[in-house]
Amino acid sequence: MPETEPDGTPLRGAEPVPADAFAPAESTPPADAPLVRAAPAPADAGLQTVPLVPASSDSARLGSTAVRTGALDVEPFQAVGVTWAGAADLQAWVRVRADGDADWSPWYELPGDDEHAPEPGTAEAAAGIRGGTDPLLVPSSDAVEVTVSAADGAVLPRDLRLDLVDPGADPASAASAPEAMATEVRAGQPTIRSRAQWGADESLRADPPEYGEVHGAFVHHTVSANAYAATDVPSMIRSIYSFHVRSRGWNDIGYNFIVDRFGRLWEGRYGGIARAVTGAHTQGYNDDAFAVSALGNYDTMVPSNALLRAVSSLIGWKFGVHGVNPLRAAIYDGERWTPIAGHRDAAATACPGAQLYSRLSLIRAGTLRSMGIGGDATGGRDVDSASFGDIVARQRSSGSLWLWPGRWGGGFGSPVSIGTGWQAMDVKLLPGDLNGDGHDDVLARRRTDGTMWFYPGLDGGRLGRGVRLGAGWAVYDAFAAVGDWNGDGRPDIVARHRNGGLVLFAGNGKGGLLSGRTIGTGWQAMTALVGPGDWNGDGAPDVIARRGDGALMLYPGNGSGGFGSPRRIGSGWNGMAGITGGADVTGDGVVDLLAWTSGGVLYAYPGDGRGGFLPRVQYGGGWNAFDLRS
């Protein structure tokens, strides 16, 4: 479902793209490409080149549409790519073999697109840059074979060549570089390892850097193995740097930052980590946004929690430095964008990989937490993975389940049916991402037997098949999804026992719940229980409860499974038929409460980020046709 501004203007980069939209056309190269008899040129300080089409030839005259090299014995290398003069649309496949190995690696397709480059018309683009694929990072190898095929029967471009990069051993400067980042130290800045720490040869880059503005961020990935060691990272970054500068002709490495699978952040393009350095990562947006690239291939590999946390902290810090509100549209030359987007949102590419792309909602939520903006402003209610809090409710007459998607600027889009047969359920919760797959999920209790069921969230707000979690839940008469109550990084729920005890059921990160633990008593006096998210802005989720006399009470969480001192934050709430919360529905970056009257009028009570309220906003009537709202 496309996201729009309140005036209906489409918002780019806000809707997940199907994972197979950019699948490689083939998994192996064409078998009938003509063989070229080419030998690698002597290595020039770590760069070997293999001519595939001579620089002086007219490929249109030759009529070549595909070439292959056959097996080539070369000097050791750790990165390989194909480059050419001018513009071209082609596909390239490569396989490698290490010294002493009898078997070749599988064939890998080298991804490439025109948008992963400097801006046209800039000094960097005018400096004789070459077209090319992305570099493929491989273990040290000394044999290679490549096949290149032009798209749609076109001829191959001029000066087509295979480039092989050897980053060399870690230089002494990298070995002696201090662990702390020395160029910038600002409040809230995450640890960012310097260019010296990955051994950048500063004589390669152009000087000085160029600067633009920061209105948003793009997330990328590199094409490389995922099982690298921590000690491999500096040479991997040097390989990318050398390919971008020496093979493609760019001023510097294209990315502003790199993150490895261990959650370590690295300085990319030179010019100051806190400044708006113009990179060469997302053509059309290089001077309006910065880029962080995850080291590895995340088409099938799931990114580590450490990597996701590091990216979130980096984006949150950069947004804070440049005054970017992550809950406002980023404006790129008049286009409205989600401020944290994937490379594939801007180009026909699989980058940053299906597994990383599907977890951008987690990065967006982590960015909010790192900036202290009401914790997760979706409150675990981002069912359609569009980074906004949604409403999910059951229609009384049909038992069907409906989703009202949150949108930019506040409010909700048109409802969409996401399930049927929900008449049997008497409790429904939106706990967040309970199974750790990047999608928010649904919990429901079946009325007839008191069993709890888990419904995994899927792309586009759809729900997967329900999984029975267990029985015995009939002894609880009130529930709330409270987010990460115990501070272990997983969403939890609380339930009130009939004896008045409040019980915490911690999520296990795999779609289930751990055994209950009583965290409070005397809750039988409450007539409503709400998980509002971080209501008071202290970084920990809270609980809000309504007493029988209509007083609304805030029970602040302490972030480790307990409570601070409760206080009253409102009165007269016994006039409301129901209360729920935990999402920023007004678009101001702070979580809100939703409440509805017995007559079906829905109101938002915006939080002020300090534990209080702003004036309420009405969102229409007719809501008495629905129940199990959350």
Coordinates of C-alpha atoms in Angstrom, one line a residue, residues 41-596:
A41 CA 48.7 -6.8 -17.2
P42 CA 51.5 -6.7 -14.6
A43 CA 50.2 -5.8 -11.2
D44 CA 50.5 -2.1 -10.5
A45 CA 50.8 -1.6 -6.8
G46 CA 48.0 -4.1 -6.1
L47 CA 45.9 -3.6 -9.3
Q48 CA 45.9 -6.1 -12.2
T49 CA 43.8 -5.5 -15.3
V50 CA 42.7 -7.9 -17.9
P51 CA 41.5 -6.4 -21.2
L52 CA 38.3 -7.9 -22.5
V53 CA 37.6 -5.4 -25.4
P54 CA 40.6 -3.3 -26.5
A55 CA 40.4 0.3 -25.6
S56 CA 41.0 1.4 -29.2
S57 CA 38.4 -0.9 -30.8
D58 CA 35.0 0.0 -32.0
S59 CA 32.8 -2.6 -30.3
A60 CA 29.9 -1.7 -32.6
R61 CA 32.1 -2.6 -35.6
L62 CA 33.2 -5.9 -33.9
G63 CA 29.6 -6.7 -33.0
S64 CA 30.6 -8.4 -29.7
T65 CA 27.7 -9.0 -27.4
A66 CA 29.4 -11.4 -24.9
V67 CA 32.9 -12.5 -24.0
R68 CA 34.5 -15.0 -21.6
T69 CA 38.1 -15.3 -20.5
G70 CA 38.5 -19.0 -19.6
A71 CA 40.6 -19.7 -16.5
L72 CA 43.3 -17.2 -15.8
D73 CA 46.2 -17.6 -13.5
V74 CA 46.9 -14.3 -11.8
E75 CA 48.7 -12.7 -8.9
P76 CA 46.8 -13.0 -5.6
F77 CA 43.8 -10.7 -5.3
Q78 CA 40.9 -10.1 -2.8
A79 CA 38.4 -8.0 -4.9
V80 CA 37.3 -8.4 -8.5
G81 CA 35.0 -6.3 -10.7
V82 CA 34.4 -5.3 -14.3
T83 CA 34.8 -1.8 -15.6
W84 CA 34.4 -0.1 -19.0
A85 CA 34.5 3.3 -20.8
G86 CA 31.2 5.1 -21.3
A87 CA 27.7 3.9 -20.5
A88 CA 26.5 0.3 -20.8
D89 CA 23.9 -2.1 -19.6
L90 CA 25.5 -5.5 -19.1
Q91 CA 25.7 -8.5 -16.8
A92 CA 28.9 -10.1 -15.5
W93 CA 29.6 -13.4 -13.8
V94 CA 32.9 -14.4 -12.1
R95 CA 34.3 -17.4 -10.3
V96 CA 37.6 -17.7 -8.4
R97 CA 40.0 -20.3 -7.1
A98 CA 42.6 -20.0 -4.3
D99 CA 46.1 -21.4 -4.6
G100 CA 46.1 -25.1 -3.8
D101 CA 42.3 -25.6 -4.1
A102 CA 41.1 -28.1 -6.6
D103 CA 37.6 -26.7 -6.9
W104 CA 36.3 -23.4 -8.2
S105 CA 33.9 -21.2 -6.3
P106 CA 30.4 -21.0 -7.5
W107 CA 29.6 -18.5 -10.2
Y108 CA 28.7 -15.1 -8.7
E109 CA 26.9 -12.4 -10.6
L110 CA 28.5 -9.0 -10.2
P111 CA 25.8 -6.4 -9.5
G112 CA 26.1 -3.0 -10.9
D113 CA 23.9 0.0 -11.7
D114 CA 24.4 3.5 -13.1
E115 CA 22.9 5.0 -9.9
H116 CA 25.8 3.8 -7.7
A117 CA 28.1 6.6 -8.8
P118 CA 29.0 10.3 -8.4
E119 CA 26.5 12.9 -9.5
P120 CA 26.6 13.7 -13.2
G121 CA 28.0 17.2 -13.9
T122 CA 30.1 17.3 -10.8
A123 CA 33.9 17.6 -10.7
E124 CA 34.1 14.1 -9.5
A125 CA 32.0 12.8 -12.4
A126 CA 34.0 14.8 -14.9
A127 CA 37.3 13.4 -13.9
G128 CA 37.2 10.5 -16.3
I129 CA 35.2 8.0 -14.2
R130 CA 34.5 4.6 -15.6
G131 CA 31.3 2.5 -15.6
G132 CA 31.5 -0.7 -13.7
T133 CA 30.0 -3.3 -11.5
D134 CA 30.3 -3.4 -7.7
P135 CA 33.4 -5.1 -6.5
L136 CA 33.1 -8.7 -5.3
L137 CA 35.1 -9.3 -2.2
V138 CA 36.6 -12.8 -2.0
P139 CA 39.2 -14.8 0.0
S140 CA 42.7 -14.4 -1.4
S141 CA 42.6 -16.1 -4.8
D142 CA 45.0 -16.5 -7.7
A143 CA 42.8 -17.8 -10.5
V144 CA 39.8 -16.2 -12.0
E145 CA 37.3 -16.7 -14.8
V146 CA 34.7 -14.1 -16.0
T147 CA 31.9 -13.9 -18.5
V148 CA 30.3 -10.6 -19.6
S149 CA 27.1 -10.3 -21.6
A150 CA 25.5 -7.1 -22.9
A151 CA 21.8 -6.7 -22.2
D152 CA 19.2 -7.1 -24.9
G153 CA 21.7 -8.0 -27.7
A154 CA 23.6 -4.7 -27.4
V155 CA 27.3 -4.6 -28.2
L156 CA 29.9 -4.5 -25.4
P157 CA 31.3 -1.1 -24.4
R158 CA 34.8 0.1 -25.3
D159 CA 37.8 -0.6 -23.0
L160 CA 36.0 -3.4 -21.2
R161 CA 38.3 -5.0 -18.6
L162 CA 38.5 -7.2 -15.6
D163 CA 40.1 -5.5 -12.5
L164 CA 41.7 -7.5 -9.7
V165 CA 42.6 -5.7 -6.4
D166 CA 45.1 -6.8 -3.8
P167 CA 44.8 -4.6 -0.7
G168 CA 48.1 -5.7 0.7
A169 CA 49.0 -6.3 4.3
D170 CA 47.8 -4.0 7.0
P171 CA 50.1 -0.9 6.9
A172 CA 51.9 0.2 10.0
S173 CA 49.5 3.2 10.3
A174 CA 46.6 0.9 10.8
A175 CA 48.3 -1.2 13.4
S176 CA 49.3 1.8 15.4
A177 CA 46.0 3.8 15.0
P178 CA 44.3 4.5 18.4
E179 CA 41.0 2.8 19.1
A180 CA 39.1 6.0 19.8
M181 CA 38.0 8.1 16.9
A182 CA 40.1 11.2 17.0
T183 CA 38.7 13.5 14.3
E184 CA 35.3 14.2 16.0
V185 CA 34.1 13.6 19.5
R186 CA 30.6 14.9 20.1
A187 CA 27.8 14.1 22.6
G188 CA 26.0 10.9 21.7
Q189 CA 28.6 9.9 19.1
P190 CA 29.0 6.2 18.7
T191 CA 32.5 4.7 18.4
I192 CA 33.6 5.1 14.7
R193 CA 36.9 3.7 13.7
S194 CA 39.0 6.0 11.6
R195 CA 40.4 5.7 8.1
A196 CA 43.8 5.3 9.6
Q197 CA 42.5 2.2 11.4
W198 CA 41.6 0.5 8.2
G199 CA 44.8 1.6 6.6
A200 CA 43.6 4.2 4.0
D201 CA 46.3 5.3 1.6
E202 CA 45.5 9.0 1.7
S203 CA 47.6 9.7 -1.4
L204 CA 45.0 7.9 -3.6
R205 CA 42.1 10.1 -2.9
A206 CA 41.3 13.5 -4.4
D207 CA 41.5 16.6 -2.2
P208 CA 39.5 18.4 -1.0
P209 CA 36.2 16.7 -0.4
E210 CA 32.9 18.2 -1.5
Y211 CA 30.0 18.9 0.9
G212 CA 26.2 19.0 0.6
E213 CA 23.4 18.6 3.2
V214 CA 22.0 15.8 5.2
H215 CA 18.3 15.3 4.9
G216 CA 18.2 11.5 5.2
A217 CA 20.2 8.2 5.1
F218 CA 20.5 5.3 2.6
V219 CA 21.4 1.8 3.7
H220 CA 23.6 -0.4 1.4
H221 CA 25.4 -3.7 1.6
T222 CA 28.6 -4.8 -0.1
V223 CA 28.9 -8.0 -2.2
S224 CA 31.1 -10.3 -0.1
A225 CA 31.2 -13.3 2.0
N226 CA 29.6 -13.1 5.5
A227 CA 31.9 -15.4 7.4
Y228 CA 34.8 -13.0 7.6
A229 CA 36.9 -12.5 10.8
A230 CA 37.2 -9.2 12.6
T231 CA 40.8 -9.0 11.5
D232 CA 39.7 -9.2 7.8
V233 CA 37.7 -6.0 7.9
P234 CA 40.5 -3.4 7.3
S235 CA 41.7 -5.2 4.1
M236 CA 38.1 -5.6 2.9
I237 CA 37.5 -1.9 3.2
R238 CA 40.9 -1.1 1.5
S239 CA 39.8 -3.4 -1.4
I240 CA 36.6 -1.4 -1.9
Y241 CA 38.5 1.9 -1.6
S242 CA 41.0 0.8 -4.2
F243 CA 38.4 -0.4 -6.6
H244 CA 36.3 2.8 -6.3
V245 CA 39.3 5.1 -6.8
R246 CA 41.6 3.3 -9.1
S247 CA 39.2 1.2 -11.1
R248 CA 36.1 3.4 -11.2
G249 CA 38.0 6.7 -11.1
W250 CA 36.1 8.2 -8.1
N251 CA 37.6 10.7 -5.7
D252 CA 37.4 8.3 -2.7
I253 CA 35.5 5.4 -1.4
G254 CA 31.8 5.9 -2.2
Y255 CA 30.2 5.2 1.2
N256 CA 30.3 7.7 4.1
F257 CA 30.4 4.8 6.6
I258 CA 30.8 1.1 6.7
V259 CA 29.5 -1.3 9.4
D260 CA 30.8 -4.9 9.8
R261 CA 28.9 -7.9 11.1
F262 CA 30.3 -7.4 14.6
G263 CA 28.6 -4.0 14.9
R264 CA 31.7 -1.9 14.5
L265 CA 31.4 1.3 12.6
W266 CA 34.1 2.6 10.2
E267 CA 34.7 6.0 8.7
G268 CA 34.3 5.9 4.9
R269 CA 34.7 8.9 2.7
Y270 CA 37.2 11.5 3.9
G271 CA 36.0 14.9 5.1
G272 CA 34.8 14.6 8.7
I273 CA 32.3 12.2 10.1
A274 CA 30.0 14.9 11.5
R275 CA 30.0 16.9 8.2
A276 CA 27.7 16.5 5.2
V277 CA 30.4 14.9 3.0
T278 CA 29.1 14.2 -0.6
G279 CA 29.6 10.6 -1.4
A280 CA 29.2 8.4 -4.4
H281 CA 26.6 5.9 -3.2
T282 CA 23.1 6.8 -4.4
Q283 CA 23.2 8.8 -7.6
G284 CA 20.7 11.6 -7.5
Y285 CA 20.9 11.8 -3.7
N286 CA 24.6 11.9 -2.9
D287 CA 24.6 15.6 -1.9
D288 CA 21.3 15.3 0.1
A289 CA 21.9 12.2 2.2
F290 CA 24.7 10.1 3.7
A291 CA 25.1 6.3 3.3
V292 CA 26.2 3.5 5.5
S293 CA 27.1 0.1 3.9
A294 CA 26.9 -3.2 5.7
L295 CA 30.0 -5.3 5.0
G296 CA 28.6 -8.6 3.6
N297 CA 25.8 -9.9 1.4
Y298 CA 22.4 -9.7 3.0
D299 CA 20.3 -11.3 0.3
T300 CA 20.0 -14.4 2.4
M301 CA 22.1 -13.8 5.5
V302 CA 20.2 -12.3 8.4
P303 CA 22.0 -9.2 9.8
S304 CA 23.2 -9.5 13.4
N305 CA 21.5 -7.5 16.2
A306 CA 24.9 -5.8 16.8
L307 CA 24.9 -4.6 13.2
L308 CA 21.3 -3.3 13.4
R309 CA 22.0 -1.5 16.7
A310 CA 25.2 0.1 15.3
V311 CA 23.4 1.4 12.2
S312 CA 20.6 2.8 14.3
S313 CA 23.0 4.6 16.6
L314 CA 25.0 6.0 13.7
I315 CA 21.9 7.4 11.9
G316 CA 20.4 8.7 15.2
W317 CA 23.7 10.6 15.9
K318 CA 24.0 12.0 12.4
F319 CA 20.3 13.1 12.3
G320 CA 20.9 14.8 15.7
V321 CA 23.9 16.7 14.4
H322 CA 22.1 17.8 11.2
G323 CA 18.7 18.5 12.7
V324 CA 16.8 15.7 10.8
N325 CA 13.5 14.6 12.3
P326 CA 13.2 10.8 11.5
L327 CA 9.4 11.1 11.6
R328 CA 9.2 13.8 9.0
A329 CA 9.6 13.3 5.2
A330 CA 13.0 13.9 3.8
I331 CA 12.8 16.4 0.9
Y332 CA 15.1 15.6 -2.0
D333 CA 14.7 18.2 -4.8
G334 CA 11.0 18.3 -4.2
E335 CA 10.5 14.6 -3.7
R336 CA 9.2 13.3 -0.4
W337 CA 11.1 10.3 1.0
T338 CA 11.2 8.3 4.1
P339 CA 14.4 9.6 5.8
I340 CA 15.8 6.1 6.3
A341 CA 15.7 4.2 2.9
G342 CA 17.4 1.3 1.2
H343 CA 19.4 1.7 -1.9
R344 CA 16.8 -0.3 -3.8
D345 CA 14.3 2.4 -3.1
A346 CA 16.3 4.7 -5.4
A347 CA 17.5 2.2 -8.0
A348 CA 16.8 -1.1 -9.7
T349 CA 19.1 -3.1 -7.4
A350 CA 18.8 -5.8 -4.8
C351 CA 21.0 -3.6 -2.4
P352 CA 20.9 -3.7 0.6
G353 CA 19.7 -7.3 0.3
A354 CA 16.3 -8.7 1.1
Q355 CA 17.2 -9.6 4.8
L356 CA 18.6 -6.2 5.6
Y357 CA 15.9 -4.3 3.7
S358 CA 13.2 -6.2 5.5
R359 CA 14.7 -5.0 8.8
L360 CA 14.8 -1.2 8.0
S361 CA 11.8 -0.9 10.3
L362 CA 13.9 -2.1 13.1
I363 CA 16.6 0.4 12.2
R364 CA 14.0 3.2 12.1
A365 CA 12.7 2.2 15.5
G366 CA 16.3 1.9 16.9
T367 CA 17.0 5.4 15.5
L368 CA 14.1 6.8 17.4
R369 CA 15.3 5.2 20.6
S370 CA 18.8 6.5 20.1
M371 CA 17.5 10.0 19.6
G372 CA 15.2 9.8 22.7
I373 CA 12.0 10.4 20.6
G374 CA 9.5 8.6 22.7
G375 CA 11.2 5.2 22.4
D376 CA 9.8 3.2 19.5
A377 CA 7.2 5.6 18.2
T378 CA 5.3 2.7 16.5
G379 CA 5.0 1.0 19.8
G380 CA 5.1 -2.4 18.2
R381 CA 2.1 -1.5 16.1
D382 CA 3.9 -1.2 12.7
V383 CA 2.0 -4.1 11.3
D384 CA 2.6 -3.2 7.6
S385 CA 6.3 -2.4 8.2
A386 CA 6.0 1.2 6.9
S387 CA 7.5 2.8 10.0
F388 CA 4.2 4.2 11.4
G389 CA 1.9 3.0 14.1
D390 CA -1.2 1.2 12.8
I391 CA -4.6 0.3 14.2
V392 CA -5.8 -3.2 14.0
A393 CA -9.5 -4.0 14.9
R394 CA -12.1 -6.8 14.5
Q395 CA -15.4 -6.1 12.8
R396 CA -18.1 -7.2 15.1
S397 CA -20.5 -8.3 12.4
S398 CA -18.2 -10.5 10.3
G399 CA -15.3 -11.4 12.6
S400 CA -12.8 -10.1 10.0
L401 CA -9.6 -8.3 11.0
W402 CA -8.9 -4.9 9.6
L403 CA -5.7 -2.8 9.4
W404 CA -5.7 1.0 9.3
P405 CA -2.2 2.0 8.3
G406 CA -0.5 5.0 10.0
R407 CA 0.9 7.6 7.6
W408 CA 3.1 10.6 7.4
G409 CA 1.8 13.7 9.2
G410 CA -0.6 11.7 11.4
G411 CA -3.8 9.9 11.0
F412 CA -4.5 6.7 9.1
G413 CA -5.0 5.5 5.5
S414 CA -7.9 3.5 4.2
P415 CA -8.6 0.2 6.0
V416 CA -7.5 -3.1 4.6
S417 CA -8.9 -6.6 5.5
I418 CA -6.0 -8.8 6.8
G419 CA -7.9 -11.8 8.1
T420 CA -11.2 -13.6 8.7
G421 CA -12.5 -16.0 11.3
W422 CA -11.5 -14.0 14.3
Q423 CA -14.9 -14.5 16.1
A424 CA -13.3 -17.1 18.3
M425 CA -10.8 -14.7 19.8
D426 CA -11.5 -12.6 22.9
V427 CA -8.1 -10.9 23.3
K428 CA -5.8 -9.4 20.6
L429 CA -2.3 -7.9 21.2
L430 CA 0.3 -6.2 19.0
P431 CA 3.5 -7.1 20.9
G432 CA 6.0 -6.0 18.2
D433 CA 8.4 -8.3 16.5
L434 CA 8.1 -11.3 18.7
N435 CA 10.0 -13.8 16.4
G436 CA 12.9 -11.5 15.3
D437 CA 12.2 -11.6 11.6
G438 CA 11.8 -7.8 11.1
H439 CA 7.9 -7.8 11.0
D440 CA 5.6 -6.9 13.9
D441 CA 3.3 -9.8 14.9
V442 CA -0.1 -10.5 16.5
L443 CA -1.0 -12.4 19.6
A444 CA -4.6 -13.6 20.3
R445 CA -6.4 -15.7 22.9
R446 CA -9.1 -18.1 21.9
R447 CA -12.3 -17.8 23.9
T448 CA -13.4 -21.4 24.0
D449 CA -10.3 -23.0 25.5
G450 CA -8.1 -20.2 26.8
T451 CA -5.2 -21.0 24.4
M452 CA -2.8 -18.2 23.2
W453 CA -1.9 -18.1 19.5
F454 CA 0.9 -16.4 17.6
Y455 CA 0.4 -14.9 14.2
P456 CA 3.6 -13.9 12.4
G457 CA 3.6 -10.7 10.5
L458 CA 4.4 -10.8 6.8
D459 CA 5.1 -8.2 4.1
G460 CA 2.4 -5.6 3.5
G461 CA 0.6 -6.2 6.8
R462 CA -0.4 -9.8 6.0
L463 CA -0.4 -12.4 8.8
G464 CA 1.0 -15.9 8.6
R465 CA -0.7 -19.1 9.9
G466 CA -1.4 -19.1 13.6
V467 CA 0.8 -21.1 16.0
R468 CA -0.5 -22.3 19.3
L469 CA 1.7 -21.1 22.2
G470 CA -0.1 -22.8 25.1
A471 CA -3.1 -23.1 27.3
G472 CA -4.1 -21.8 30.7
W473 CA -4.6 -18.2 29.7
A474 CA -8.2 -18.0 30.8
V475 CA -7.1 -17.1 34.3
Y476 CA -6.0 -13.6 33.1
D477 CA -8.6 -10.9 32.5
A478 CA -6.5 -8.0 31.2
F479 CA -3.5 -7.8 28.9
A480 CA -1.1 -5.1 27.6
A481 CA 1.8 -5.2 25.1
V482 CA 4.5 -3.3 26.9
G483 CA 7.5 -3.5 24.5
D484 CA 10.9 -4.5 25.9
W485 CA 10.0 -4.3 29.6
N486 CA 12.9 -6.3 31.0
G487 CA 15.7 -4.7 28.8
D488 CA 16.8 -7.9 27.0
G489 CA 16.0 -6.5 23.5
R490 CA 12.9 -8.5 23.0
P491 CA 9.2 -7.5 23.3
D492 CA 7.2 -8.7 26.2
I493 CA 3.6 -8.6 27.4
V494 CA 2.0 -8.3 30.8
A495 CA -1.3 -9.9 32.0
R496 CA -3.5 -9.4 35.1
H497 CA -4.4 -12.5 37.0
R498 CA -7.9 -12.8 38.4
N499 CA -6.3 -12.4 41.9
G500 CA -5.0 -9.0 41.0
G501 CA -1.4 -10.0 40.3
L502 CA 0.4 -8.4 37.4
V503 CA 2.5 -11.0 35.5
L504 CA 5.3 -10.4 33.0
F505 CA 5.6 -12.8 30.1
A506 CA 8.9 -12.1 28.5
G507 CA 9.4 -12.8 24.8
N508 CA 11.9 -15.5 23.8
G509 CA 12.8 -13.9 20.5
K510 CA 11.5 -16.9 18.6
G511 CA 7.8 -16.2 18.5
G512 CA 7.1 -17.5 22.0
L513 CA 6.8 -16.4 25.6
L514 CA 8.8 -17.5 28.6
S515 CA 7.2 -18.5 31.9
G516 CA 5.3 -15.7 33.8
R517 CA 6.8 -13.7 36.6
T518 CA 4.7 -11.6 39.0
I519 CA 5.8 -8.0 39.0
G520 CA 3.0 -6.4 41.0
T521 CA -0.1 -7.0 43.1
G522 CA -3.4 -5.1 43.8
W523 CA -4.2 -4.5 40.1
Q524 CA -7.8 -5.7 40.4
A525 CA -8.8 -2.1 41.1
M526 CA -7.9 -1.2 37.5
T527 CA -10.5 -1.1 34.7
A528 CA -8.0 -0.7 31.8
L529 CA -4.4 -1.7 31.2
V530 CA -2.3 0.0 28.4
G531 CA 1.2 -0.4 27.1
P532 CA 1.9 3.1 25.8
G533 CA 5.6 2.7 25.0
D534 CA 8.0 5.2 26.5
W535 CA 5.4 7.7 27.8
N536 CA 7.6 9.9 29.9
G537 CA 10.6 10.0 27.5
D538 CA 13.1 8.4 29.8
G539 CA 14.1 5.6 27.4
A540 CA 12.1 2.8 29.1
P541 CA 8.6 1.6 28.3
D542 CA 5.8 2.3 30.8
V543 CA 2.4 1.1 31.8
I544 CA -0.7 3.2 32.0
A545 CA -3.8 2.0 34.0
R546 CA -7.3 3.4 34.6
R547 CA -8.7 3.1 38.1
G548 CA -12.4 2.5 38.8
D549 CA -12.8 6.2 39.7
G550 CA -11.6 7.3 36.2
A551 CA -8.2 8.4 37.3
L552 CA -5.4 7.6 34.8
M553 CA -2.2 6.4 36.4
L554 CA 1.3 6.2 35.0
Y555 CA 3.5 3.4 36.2
P556 CA 6.9 4.2 34.8
G557 CA 9.1 1.3 33.9
N558 CA 12.7 1.2 35.1
G559 CA 14.1 -0.5 32.0
S560 CA 15.0 -3.7 33.8
G561 CA 11.7 -5.3 34.6
G562 CA 10.5 -3.2 37.5
F563 CA 8.6 0.0 38.3
G564 CA 9.3 3.5 39.4
S565 CA 6.9 5.5 41.6
P566 CA 3.4 5.8 40.0
R567 CA 1.6 9.1 39.6
R568 CA -1.8 10.3 38.4
I569 CA -1.8 11.9 34.9
G570 CA -5.5 12.4 34.3
S571 CA -9.0 12.1 35.6
G572 CA -12.5 11.6 34.1
W573 CA -11.4 8.6 31.9
N574 CA -14.3 6.4 33.0
G575 CA -16.2 8.1 30.2
M576 CA -14.2 6.1 27.6
A577 CA -15.3 2.7 26.5
G578 CA -11.7 1.6 25.8
I579 CA -8.1 2.8 25.7
T580 CA -5.1 1.6 23.8
G581 CA -1.8 3.2 22.9
G582 CA 1.8 2.9 22.1
A583 CA 2.0 4.6 18.7
D584 CA 2.7 8.1 17.4
V585 CA -0.6 8.6 15.5
T586 CA -0.3 12.4 15.3
G587 CA 3.0 12.5 13.6
D588 CA 4.9 14.7 16.1
G589 CA 7.4 12.1 17.1
V590 CA 5.9 11.2 20.5
V591 CA 3.7 8.2 21.4
D592 CA 0.0 8.8 21.9
L593 CA -3.0 7.2 23.5
L594 CA -6.2 6.2 21.5
A595 CA -9.5 6.1 23.3
W596 CA -13.1 5.7 22.0

